[in-house]
Amino acid sequence: MKPNMRIAIIGGGVAGSTAALRLSGLGAEITLFEKAADISSGPPYCHLHAGGNLYREISDEQCLTLLRQSIDFARAYPYTIDRRPTVIALPVDDPGTPEALLPRLDKLKKAYAELIESDLSNAVLGECEAYYRLYDKQTARTLGRRKPVASPRTPDEWMIPALQELDLDALQFPLVLVQEYGINLFRYAAGVTLELQVNEDVTLRLGTAVQSIEACGDQWYVAYSDSEGAHSDAFDYLINASGFRTGSVDDLVGVRAERMVEFKASYIAKHDAYRGTLFPEIIIHGQRGTPKGMAQFTPYPGGYFQLHGMSRSITLYDDGLARSSDQSAQPQLEAHFIDKLDHAWQLSEIETRTRSAIAHVAQFIPAFCCAHTGSKPLFGAQQIPGDDPTLRVAEVVFPLPRYARCEIVKVSSALDMADAVLKQMVSEGIVENPDKKQFV
C-alpha cells in the first residue's frame, strides 16, 4: 500500500461502516463522514432475509445470494441478530398458494446444507433440517392449544403463541416456519459505533456534512463542515456510501447514473397484553401496493412491535418513488419526504398511519386491534440501483479511478460490497491482496 494512504468514506450507514471496518488493518488512514449524529440512521431494517422468503416476486438467484450474504452477516455481526424464526402465511383470498413456495424453500435448504458442508461455522441458522417446517391446519389447531413456554427453543415452541393469536380461518395451509432471523438496528448502531471508536485506523466524523469534492491528480479534495466550522482534506480513494443521497455525491464528482429512491416507513405499536410473550416474526403475503399488501409483524421486547403494510396508506406512498434524471444522478423526492427525513413528522400522520398499520395486521391477528401507537415511525429512503424495483442485492460500481459507488438494498449485502471494493483496490495496485478476515 502507498505510504500514508488516505481513504474517505461518505456515509455512515451499514454500507459505509462495514467498508470502514473491512478496510481497517491494511495500513490506511480511513475517515468516515456521517451527516447525522449517529451511524446507521437511514432506512429501517429488521429482517436478516436469509433466503428472501418475504419476497415472492424476486428471482431464485437473488434468494440464494441473500441466503449466503445473510449467513456472512450473522457471522460478522452476531450481536445484531434476533434469533427467532419467521412465520410465512398466505391469506385465503390470495391468488398464490403455499405449495408454490416449496420448490424455492427446498433449493434454499439444499444451499444451506452445502454452505455448512463447506464450513461448519456457516450453521448460524440452526440445524439444516429445521431451515423450514410446514404446519397443516389440524397440527396448527392442536399445537395452538398447548401452553406457551417462557423461552421457546424448538420450532413448535415458537409457533404456539402465533397459532393462538392468528385467525387460522383467514389463512391458507400449510403455514411455513422458516429460519429467517431478525436484525436489530439498535444493537448494530451501538455495537459498530464502539468498534469504530476504538479502531485506530478509522476517524469517525459524526455530524459532518460533505460540501464539495474536487479531483486533483490522483487525489480527492473533500470540503466538509461540522460544529466547529469548515474544513478540507485530501484523500487517495473515495467511497460513496451515502445511502439514498448517493446520487448527490455522483453529481459532485461529475458522474451520471440511473437509479431510483423509494421512501418507506414502518410503524411502532404497543400491545400491553403481549408484554411477556415471545413471538416469532409473522409475514402475511399480499399484493404489493394494493390494500392487500404484505403485512409484517416484527416483535421487540416489552410488547412493542414494528409493523409494515405494503400498501399506499401504510409503508408505501403514492408519490414515494423517484427516479434520477438527465440533469442529476440524484432522484428528487417530494418536499414532504425531505421534511420528514431532515426534520420531523406531523403527529397526526404518525397516528393515522400507525392506526392503519395496526388495522392491517389485525385482519390476521384479531386481538392486535387493541394495540396503540408506541413511538415515532422508523423510516427512510431506500436506494434501488438501475431501474428494477425488485432488486434486493448489492451493486458496487467504479465509474472513475479511485472512486467506488456502493448501493446496497438489503443490509446483508454490505459484506459483499466491502469485499468488492477491496478487490478493486487490489486490482488498481492500491493495496496488496490481504488474507480474508472477519470483522469482529
Short mmCIF file of C-alpha atoms in Angstrom, two decimals:
data_model
loop_
_atom_site.label_atom_id
_atom_site.label_comp_id
_atom_site.label_asym_id
_atom_site.label_seq_id
_atom_site.Cartn_x
_atom_site.Cartn_y
_atom_site.Cartn_z
CA MET A 1 0.00 0.00 0.00
CA LYS A 2 1.08 3.54 -0.70
CA PRO A 3 2.59 5.12 2.44
CA ASN A 4 0.05 7.20 4.38
CA MET A 5 -2.78 6.06 2.12
CA ARG A 6 -5.93 8.02 3.00
CA ILE A 7 -9.46 6.78 2.28
CA ALA A 8 -12.62 8.89 2.59
CA ILE A 9 -15.94 7.09 3.08
CA ILE A 10 -19.03 9.26 2.75
CA GLY A 11 -21.98 7.83 4.65
CA GLY A 12 -22.02 6.06 7.99
CA GLY A 13 -24.84 3.62 7.36
CA VAL A 14 -24.38 -0.14 7.16
CA ALA A 15 -22.50 0.15 3.84
CA GLY A 16 -20.08 2.86 4.98
CA SER A 17 -19.43 1.50 8.46
CA THR A 18 -18.89 -2.02 7.11
CA ALA A 19 -16.45 -0.71 4.49
CA ALA A 20 -14.54 1.17 7.18
CA LEU A 21 -14.17 -1.96 9.32
CA ARG A 22 -13.28 -4.17 6.35
CA LEU A 23 -10.55 -1.83 5.11
CA SER A 24 -9.05 -1.17 8.53
CA GLY A 25 -5.87 -3.05 9.36
CA LEU A 26 -4.46 -2.57 5.86
CA GLY A 27 -2.26 0.38 6.78
CA ALA A 28 -4.57 3.13 5.51
CA GLU A 29 -5.96 6.15 7.32
CA ILE A 30 -9.75 5.96 6.97
CA THR A 31 -12.12 8.86 7.58
CA LEU A 32 -15.82 8.03 7.82
CA PHE A 33 -18.10 11.04 7.26
CA GLU A 34 -21.69 10.90 8.54
CA LYS A 35 -24.06 13.83 8.35
CA ALA A 36 -26.27 12.58 11.19
CA ALA A 37 -25.35 12.47 14.85
CA ASP A 38 -25.03 8.67 14.82
CA ILE A 39 -24.36 5.88 12.37
CA SER A 40 -26.94 3.68 10.70
CA SER A 41 -29.66 6.33 10.78
CA GLY A 42 -31.08 5.51 7.35
CA PRO A 43 -33.98 3.27 6.29
CA PRO A 44 -35.28 0.91 8.99
CA TYR A 45 -34.28 -2.72 8.80
CA CYS A 46 -35.46 -5.58 10.95
CA HIS A 47 -35.03 -8.77 8.95
CA LEU A 48 -31.99 -10.84 8.02
CA HIS A 49 -33.54 -12.08 4.74
CA ALA A 50 -31.78 -15.44 4.98
CA GLY A 51 -33.37 -16.70 1.78
CA GLY A 52 -35.53 -13.75 0.77
CA ASN A 53 -38.76 -15.53 1.67
CA LEU A 54 -40.54 -12.22 2.28
CA TYR A 55 -40.48 -11.61 -1.47
CA ARG A 56 -42.31 -13.95 -3.79
CA GLU A 57 -41.58 -11.71 -6.77
CA ILE A 58 -37.77 -11.87 -6.76
CA SER A 59 -35.69 -14.49 -8.56
CA ASP A 60 -34.37 -17.69 -7.02
CA GLU A 61 -30.87 -16.42 -7.79
CA GLN A 62 -31.40 -13.36 -5.59
CA CYS A 63 -32.82 -15.54 -2.82
CA LEU A 64 -29.77 -17.81 -2.88
CA THR A 65 -27.49 -14.76 -2.82
CA LEU A 66 -29.41 -13.32 0.15
CA LEU A 67 -29.05 -16.64 2.00
CA ARG A 68 -25.26 -16.63 1.64
CA GLN A 69 -24.96 -12.93 2.42
CA SER A 70 -27.17 -13.27 5.49
CA ILE A 71 -25.04 -16.07 6.87
CA ASP A 72 -21.91 -13.97 6.34
CA PHE A 73 -23.59 -11.01 8.06
CA ALA A 74 -24.71 -13.10 11.05
CA ARG A 75 -21.15 -14.40 11.46
CA ALA A 76 -19.65 -10.92 11.21
CA TYR A 77 -22.14 -9.16 13.49
CA PRO A 78 -23.53 -11.87 15.80
CA TYR A 79 -24.64 -9.36 18.43
CA THR A 80 -27.11 -7.79 15.98
CA ILE A 81 -29.14 -10.95 15.36
CA ASP A 82 -32.55 -11.56 16.93
CA ARG A 83 -32.64 -15.36 16.93
CA ARG A 84 -36.29 -16.04 16.36
CA PRO A 85 -37.86 -17.62 13.28
CA THR A 86 -40.41 -16.23 10.86
CA VAL A 87 -43.90 -17.48 10.05
CA ILE A 88 -44.86 -17.16 6.39
CA ALA A 89 -48.58 -17.36 5.55
CA LEU A 90 -50.94 -16.57 2.68
CA PRO A 91 -54.48 -15.19 3.10
CA VAL A 92 -57.33 -17.36 1.86
CA ASP A 93 -58.13 -14.81 -0.87
CA ASP A 94 -54.54 -14.57 -2.15
CA PRO A 95 -54.13 -15.85 -5.73
CA GLY A 96 -50.96 -17.72 -4.75
CA THR A 97 -50.62 -20.95 -2.81
CA PRO A 98 -48.22 -22.11 -0.07
CA GLU A 99 -47.28 -25.07 -2.27
CA ALA A 100 -45.80 -22.64 -4.80
CA LEU A 101 -43.24 -21.61 -2.17
CA LEU A 102 -41.92 -25.13 -1.62
CA PRO A 103 -39.56 -25.52 -4.62
CA ARG A 104 -37.69 -22.37 -3.60
CA LEU A 105 -37.57 -23.43 0.06
CA ASP A 106 -36.11 -26.78 -0.96
CA LYS A 107 -33.43 -25.02 -3.05
CA LEU A 108 -32.56 -22.82 -0.08
CA LYS A 109 -32.42 -25.77 2.30
CA LYS A 110 -30.07 -27.59 -0.08
CA ALA A 111 -27.90 -24.49 -0.47
CA TYR A 112 -27.74 -24.07 3.30
CA ALA A 113 -26.62 -27.70 3.66
CA GLU A 114 -23.86 -27.12 1.09
CA LEU A 115 -22.67 -23.99 2.89
CA ILE A 116 -22.48 -25.90 6.18
CA GLU A 117 -20.63 -28.75 4.49
CA SER A 118 -18.06 -26.27 3.16
CA ASP A 119 -17.65 -24.59 6.57
CA LEU A 120 -19.30 -25.69 9.82
CA SER A 121 -19.22 -22.08 11.02
CA ASN A 122 -21.95 -21.32 8.48
CA ALA A 123 -24.52 -23.17 10.61
CA VAL A 124 -25.79 -19.90 12.09
CA LEU A 125 -29.44 -20.51 11.20
CA GLY A 126 -29.82 -23.66 13.25
CA GLU A 127 -29.91 -27.25 12.03
CA CYS A 128 -30.22 -27.59 8.27
CA GLU A 129 -33.17 -29.97 8.54
CA ALA A 130 -35.05 -27.29 10.50
CA TYR A 131 -34.46 -24.50 7.97
CA TYR A 132 -38.18 -24.65 7.29
CA ARG A 133 -41.12 -26.57 8.66
CA LEU A 134 -44.73 -26.91 7.47
CA TYR A 135 -47.86 -26.92 9.63
CA ASP A 136 -51.18 -28.22 8.33
CA LYS A 137 -54.43 -26.95 9.81
CA GLN A 138 -55.04 -29.87 12.15
CA THR A 139 -51.50 -29.74 13.51
CA ALA A 140 -51.78 -25.98 13.92
CA ARG A 141 -55.01 -26.22 15.92
CA THR A 142 -53.63 -28.97 18.13
CA LEU A 143 -50.35 -27.14 18.76
CA GLY A 144 -52.19 -23.89 19.42
CA ARG A 145 -53.87 -25.47 22.46
CA ARG A 146 -50.53 -26.00 24.20
CA LYS A 147 -49.33 -23.63 26.88
CA PRO A 148 -46.70 -21.17 25.64
CA VAL A 149 -43.20 -21.57 27.04
CA ALA A 150 -41.28 -18.69 28.56
CA SER A 151 -38.15 -19.26 26.45
CA PRO A 152 -39.04 -21.02 23.20
CA ARG A 153 -36.29 -23.08 21.62
CA THR A 154 -37.88 -25.51 19.17
CA PRO A 155 -39.89 -24.58 16.08
CA ASP A 156 -43.07 -25.89 17.70
CA GLU A 157 -42.49 -23.81 20.83
CA TRP A 158 -42.06 -20.67 18.73
CA MET A 159 -45.25 -21.43 16.80
CA ILE A 160 -47.52 -21.75 19.86
CA PRO A 161 -48.15 -18.02 20.54
CA ALA A 162 -48.50 -17.29 16.81
CA LEU A 163 -51.08 -20.05 16.39
CA GLN A 164 -53.01 -18.83 19.41
CA GLU A 165 -53.28 -15.28 18.04
CA LEU A 166 -53.60 -15.82 14.28
CA ASP A 167 -57.06 -16.18 12.73
CA LEU A 168 -56.42 -19.59 11.19
CA ASP A 169 -59.64 -19.44 9.16
CA ALA A 170 -58.24 -16.40 7.33
CA LEU A 171 -55.14 -18.27 6.13
CA GLN A 172 -54.21 -20.94 3.63
CA PHE A 173 -52.40 -24.06 4.75
CA PRO A 174 -49.80 -25.24 5.27
CA LEU A 175 -48.18 -22.45 7.24
CA VAL A 176 -44.40 -22.16 6.92
CA LEU A 177 -41.93 -21.56 9.73
CA VAL A 178 -38.53 -20.59 8.31
CA GLN A 179 -35.24 -19.75 10.00
CA GLU A 180 -35.12 -16.16 8.75
CA TYR A 181 -33.90 -14.31 11.82
CA GLY A 182 -34.16 -10.63 12.65
CA ILE A 183 -31.57 -7.84 12.64
CA ASN A 184 -31.69 -5.40 15.50
CA LEU A 185 -30.75 -1.99 14.08
CA PHE A 186 -30.29 -0.52 17.56
CA ARG A 187 -27.69 -3.12 18.55
CA TYR A 188 -25.99 -2.71 15.17
CA ALA A 189 -25.65 1.04 15.62
CA ALA A 190 -24.41 0.76 19.21
CA GLY A 191 -22.00 -2.11 18.61
CA VAL A 192 -20.47 -0.82 15.40
CA THR A 193 -20.08 2.68 16.84
CA LEU A 194 -18.00 1.18 19.65
CA GLU A 195 -15.97 -0.83 17.14
CA LEU A 196 -15.24 2.28 15.07
CA GLN A 197 -14.39 4.45 18.06
CA VAL A 198 -11.67 2.06 19.27
CA ASN A 199 -10.33 1.31 15.79
CA GLU A 200 -7.02 3.17 15.43
CA ASP A 201 -7.27 3.20 11.63
CA VAL A 202 -10.66 4.93 11.49
CA THR A 203 -11.58 8.54 12.24
CA LEU A 204 -15.32 8.73 12.77
CA ARG A 205 -16.74 12.16 11.96
CA LEU A 206 -20.37 12.29 13.07
CA GLY A 207 -22.47 15.39 12.50
CA THR A 208 -20.30 16.24 9.49
CA ALA A 209 -21.67 17.26 6.09
CA VAL A 210 -19.60 16.97 2.90
CA GLN A 211 -19.99 20.18 0.91
CA SER A 212 -17.87 19.67 -2.19
CA ILE A 213 -15.42 17.25 -3.81
CA GLU A 214 -12.76 18.06 -6.36
CA ALA A 215 -10.35 15.77 -8.17
CA CYS A 216 -6.74 16.92 -8.47
CA GLY A 217 -4.30 14.46 -9.96
CA ASP A 218 -4.54 11.21 -8.00
CA GLN A 219 -6.30 12.79 -5.05
CA TRP A 220 -9.75 13.86 -3.97
CA TYR A 221 -10.13 17.12 -2.08
CA VAL A 222 -13.13 16.90 0.22
CA ALA A 223 -14.58 20.05 1.81
CA TYR A 224 -16.82 19.44 4.79
CA SER A 225 -18.37 21.24 7.73
CA ASP A 226 -19.14 20.36 11.33
CA SER A 227 -19.99 22.19 14.54
CA GLU A 228 -16.51 23.74 14.58
CA GLY A 229 -16.68 25.19 11.06
CA ALA A 230 -15.45 24.42 7.55
CA HIS A 231 -12.54 22.10 6.72
CA SER A 232 -10.84 20.46 3.76
CA ASP A 233 -8.68 17.34 3.43
CA ALA A 234 -7.04 15.39 0.63
CA PHE A 235 -7.68 11.67 0.13
CA ASP A 236 -6.30 8.99 -2.16
CA TYR A 237 -9.50 6.98 -2.51
CA LEU A 238 -13.17 7.95 -2.28
CA ILE A 239 -16.02 5.61 -1.34
CA ASN A 240 -19.55 6.86 -1.88
CA ALA A 241 -21.80 5.03 0.60
CA SER A 242 -24.24 7.84 1.22
CA GLY A 243 -27.44 5.83 1.01
CA PHE A 244 -30.36 7.42 -0.80
CA ARG A 245 -28.20 10.52 -1.38
CA THR A 246 -25.62 8.51 -3.36
CA GLY A 247 -26.58 10.48 -6.45
CA SER A 248 -25.67 13.76 -4.78
CA VAL A 249 -22.07 12.60 -4.40
CA ASP A 250 -22.10 11.36 -8.00
CA ASP A 251 -23.15 14.87 -9.01
CA LEU A 252 -20.25 16.37 -7.05
CA VAL A 253 -17.70 14.20 -8.88
CA GLY A 254 -19.38 14.55 -12.29
CA VAL A 255 -20.80 11.03 -12.73
CA ARG A 256 -24.24 10.24 -14.14
CA ALA A 257 -26.13 7.08 -13.18
CA GLU A 258 -29.64 5.71 -13.41
CA ARG A 259 -31.24 4.87 -10.07
CA MET A 260 -34.42 5.09 -8.06
CA VAL A 261 -35.16 6.10 -4.49
CA GLU A 262 -38.23 4.96 -2.56
CA PHE A 263 -39.43 6.44 0.71
CA LYS A 264 -40.71 3.81 3.14
CA ALA A 265 -41.82 3.78 6.74
CA SER A 266 -42.59 1.21 9.41
CA TYR A 267 -44.63 1.94 12.48
CA ILE A 268 -44.19 1.16 16.15
CA ALA A 269 -47.21 -0.18 18.02
CA LYS A 270 -47.52 -1.38 21.60
CA HIS A 271 -49.87 -4.05 22.90
CA ASP A 272 -49.81 -4.17 26.68
CA ALA A 273 -51.29 -7.67 26.86
CA TYR A 274 -48.37 -9.04 24.81
CA ARG A 275 -45.60 -7.63 27.03
CA GLY A 276 -44.39 -11.01 28.27
CA THR A 277 -44.96 -13.04 25.09
CA LEU A 278 -42.11 -14.06 22.81
CA PHE A 279 -43.48 -14.14 19.26
CA PRO A 280 -41.84 -15.20 16.02
CA GLU A 281 -41.93 -12.64 13.26
CA ILE A 282 -45.11 -13.09 11.21
CA ILE A 283 -45.34 -12.34 7.48
CA ILE A 284 -48.66 -12.44 5.65
CA HIS A 285 -48.02 -12.35 1.92
CA GLY A 286 -50.02 -9.99 -0.26
CA GLN A 287 -50.02 -7.98 -3.45
CA ARG A 288 -47.62 -5.07 -3.12
CA GLY A 289 -49.06 -1.58 -3.47
CA THR A 290 -52.67 -2.71 -3.05
CA PRO A 291 -54.85 -2.60 0.08
CA LYS A 292 -53.97 -6.29 0.42
CA GLY A 293 -50.21 -5.74 0.50
CA MET A 294 -47.92 -7.85 2.66
CA ALA A 295 -48.31 -7.47 6.44
CA GLN A 296 -45.16 -7.73 8.57
CA PHE A 297 -45.35 -8.15 12.34
CA THR A 298 -41.91 -7.84 13.97
CA PRO A 299 -41.69 -8.37 17.75
CA TYR A 300 -39.50 -6.46 20.18
CA PRO A 301 -39.33 -6.74 23.99
CA GLY A 302 -41.93 -5.13 26.24
CA GLY A 303 -44.92 -5.55 23.97
CA TYR A 304 -43.56 -3.35 21.17
CA PHE A 305 -43.95 -4.32 17.51
CA GLN A 306 -42.59 -2.91 14.29
CA LEU A 307 -45.26 -3.03 11.59
CA HIS A 308 -45.06 -2.91 7.82
CA GLY A 309 -48.04 -2.93 5.50
CA MET A 310 -47.06 -2.85 1.84
CA SER A 311 -49.97 -0.64 0.84
CA ARG A 312 -50.14 3.05 -0.09
CA SER A 313 -51.74 4.01 3.21
CA ILE A 314 -49.05 2.43 5.40
CA THR A 315 -45.45 1.69 4.35
CA LEU A 316 -45.66 2.91 0.75
CA TYR A 317 -46.67 6.30 -0.68
CA ASP A 318 -48.35 7.22 -3.96
CA ASP A 319 -45.52 9.64 -4.74
CA GLY A 320 -42.81 7.81 -2.81
CA LEU A 321 -40.77 6.51 -5.76
CA ALA A 322 -38.43 8.97 -7.51
CA ARG A 323 -36.03 8.45 -10.42
CA SER A 324 -32.81 10.10 -11.50
CA SER A 325 -32.86 12.45 -14.48
CA ASP A 326 -30.60 13.58 -17.30
CA GLN A 327 -29.71 16.61 -15.19
CA SER A 328 -28.86 14.81 -11.95
CA ALA A 329 -27.93 11.34 -10.70
CA GLN A 330 -29.89 12.11 -7.53
CA PRO A 331 -33.61 11.24 -7.62
CA GLN A 332 -35.63 14.12 -6.22
CA LEU A 333 -38.17 13.12 -3.59
CA GLU A 334 -41.15 15.35 -2.93
CA ALA A 335 -40.62 18.11 -0.37
CA HIS A 336 -42.76 16.49 2.33
CA PHE A 337 -40.48 13.43 2.32
CA ILE A 338 -37.37 15.56 2.69
CA ASP A 339 -39.08 17.36 5.56
CA LYS A 340 -39.67 14.01 7.29
CA LEU A 341 -36.10 12.89 6.65
CA ASP A 342 -34.42 16.10 7.78
CA HIS A 343 -36.84 17.42 10.38
CA ALA A 344 -39.89 15.66 11.79
CA TRP A 345 -43.25 14.06 11.07
CA GLN A 346 -46.62 15.60 11.78
CA LEU A 347 -48.10 13.89 14.84
CA SER A 348 -51.43 13.46 13.06
CA GLU A 349 -49.79 11.47 10.23
CA ILE A 350 -47.93 9.26 12.71
CA GLU A 351 -51.20 8.41 14.45
CA THR A 352 -53.17 7.89 11.22
CA ARG A 353 -50.63 5.62 9.57
CA THR A 354 -49.86 3.67 12.75
CA ARG A 355 -53.59 3.02 13.23
CA SER A 356 -53.76 1.86 9.60
CA ALA A 357 -50.84 -0.50 10.20
CA ILE A 358 -52.49 -1.91 13.34
CA ALA A 359 -55.75 -2.49 11.45
CA HIS A 360 -53.88 -4.15 8.59
CA VAL A 361 -52.22 -6.64 10.94
CA ALA A 362 -55.44 -7.15 12.92
CA GLN A 363 -57.05 -8.70 9.84
CA PHE A 364 -54.97 -11.76 10.68
CA ILE A 365 -54.21 -11.24 14.39
CA PRO A 366 -57.62 -10.01 15.61
CA ALA A 367 -56.62 -9.21 19.20
CA PHE A 368 -53.97 -6.81 17.89
CA CYS A 369 -56.72 -4.29 17.17
CA CYS A 370 -56.28 -3.18 20.81
CA ALA A 371 -52.69 -2.05 20.18
CA HIS A 372 -51.83 1.65 20.18
CA THR A 373 -49.09 3.92 18.84
CA GLY A 374 -45.90 3.12 20.70
CA SER A 375 -43.34 5.54 19.27
CA LYS A 376 -42.42 7.60 16.23
CA PRO A 377 -42.04 5.63 12.96
CA LEU A 378 -38.83 4.07 11.71
CA PHE A 379 -38.35 5.40 8.20
CA GLY A 380 -36.00 6.34 5.43
CA ALA A 381 -35.42 6.40 1.70
CA GLN A 382 -34.26 3.13 0.15
CA GLN A 383 -31.96 3.30 -2.85
CA ILE A 384 -32.53 0.99 -5.81
CA PRO A 385 -29.71 0.85 -8.39
CA GLY A 386 -30.82 0.89 -12.01
CA ASP A 387 -34.47 0.58 -12.98
CA ASP A 388 -35.55 -2.75 -11.43
CA PRO A 389 -37.67 -2.16 -8.31
CA THR A 390 -37.47 -5.87 -7.39
CA LEU A 391 -33.69 -5.76 -6.95
CA ARG A 392 -32.72 -6.84 -3.41
CA VAL A 393 -28.95 -7.43 -3.54
CA ALA A 394 -25.89 -5.20 -3.69
CA GLU A 395 -24.46 -3.24 -6.55
CA VAL A 396 -20.96 -1.73 -6.49
CA VAL A 397 -19.50 0.12 -9.45
CA PHE A 398 -16.30 2.02 -10.09
CA PRO A 399 -17.14 4.77 -12.60
CA LEU A 400 -13.90 6.70 -12.03
CA PRO A 401 -10.38 5.73 -10.95
CA ARG A 402 -10.12 5.57 -7.16
CA TYR A 403 -13.85 6.07 -6.76
CA ALA A 404 -16.32 3.42 -5.58
CA ARG A 405 -20.08 3.86 -5.51
CA CYS A 406 -21.77 1.46 -3.08
CA GLU A 407 -25.51 0.92 -3.24
CA ILE A 408 -26.99 -1.79 -1.06
CA VAL A 409 -30.68 -2.58 -0.90
CA LYS A 410 -30.55 -5.08 1.96
CA VAL A 411 -28.10 -4.74 4.83
CA SER A 412 -26.83 -8.31 4.49
CA SER A 413 -25.29 -7.29 1.14
CA ALA A 414 -22.84 -4.96 2.89
CA LEU A 415 -20.08 -7.54 3.28
CA ASP A 416 -20.08 -8.45 -0.41
CA MET A 417 -19.99 -4.74 -1.19
CA ALA A 418 -16.99 -4.14 1.07
CA ASP A 419 -15.09 -7.10 -0.36
CA ALA A 420 -15.80 -5.89 -3.91
CA VAL A 421 -14.27 -2.51 -3.03
CA LEU A 422 -11.21 -4.20 -1.56
CA LYS A 423 -10.85 -6.43 -4.64
CA GLN A 424 -10.97 -3.35 -6.87
CA MET A 425 -8.34 -1.59 -4.77
CA VAL A 426 -6.09 -4.63 -5.14
CA SER A 427 -6.63 -4.66 -8.92
CA GLU A 428 -5.69 -0.96 -9.09
CA GLY A 429 -2.49 -1.70 -7.17
CA ILE A 430 -3.54 0.47 -4.26
CA VAL A 431 -3.33 -2.30 -1.66
CA GLU A 432 -1.78 -5.75 -1.57
CA ASN A 433 -4.08 -8.75 -1.54
CA PRO A 434 -4.77 -9.35 2.16
CA ASP A 435 -5.83 -12.55 3.84
CA LYS A 436 -9.61 -12.61 4.23
CA LYS A 437 -10.51 -11.62 7.77
CA GLN A 438 -13.61 -11.46 9.88
CA PHE A 439 -14.92 -8.12 11.03
CA VAL A 440 -15.39 -8.95 14.69
#
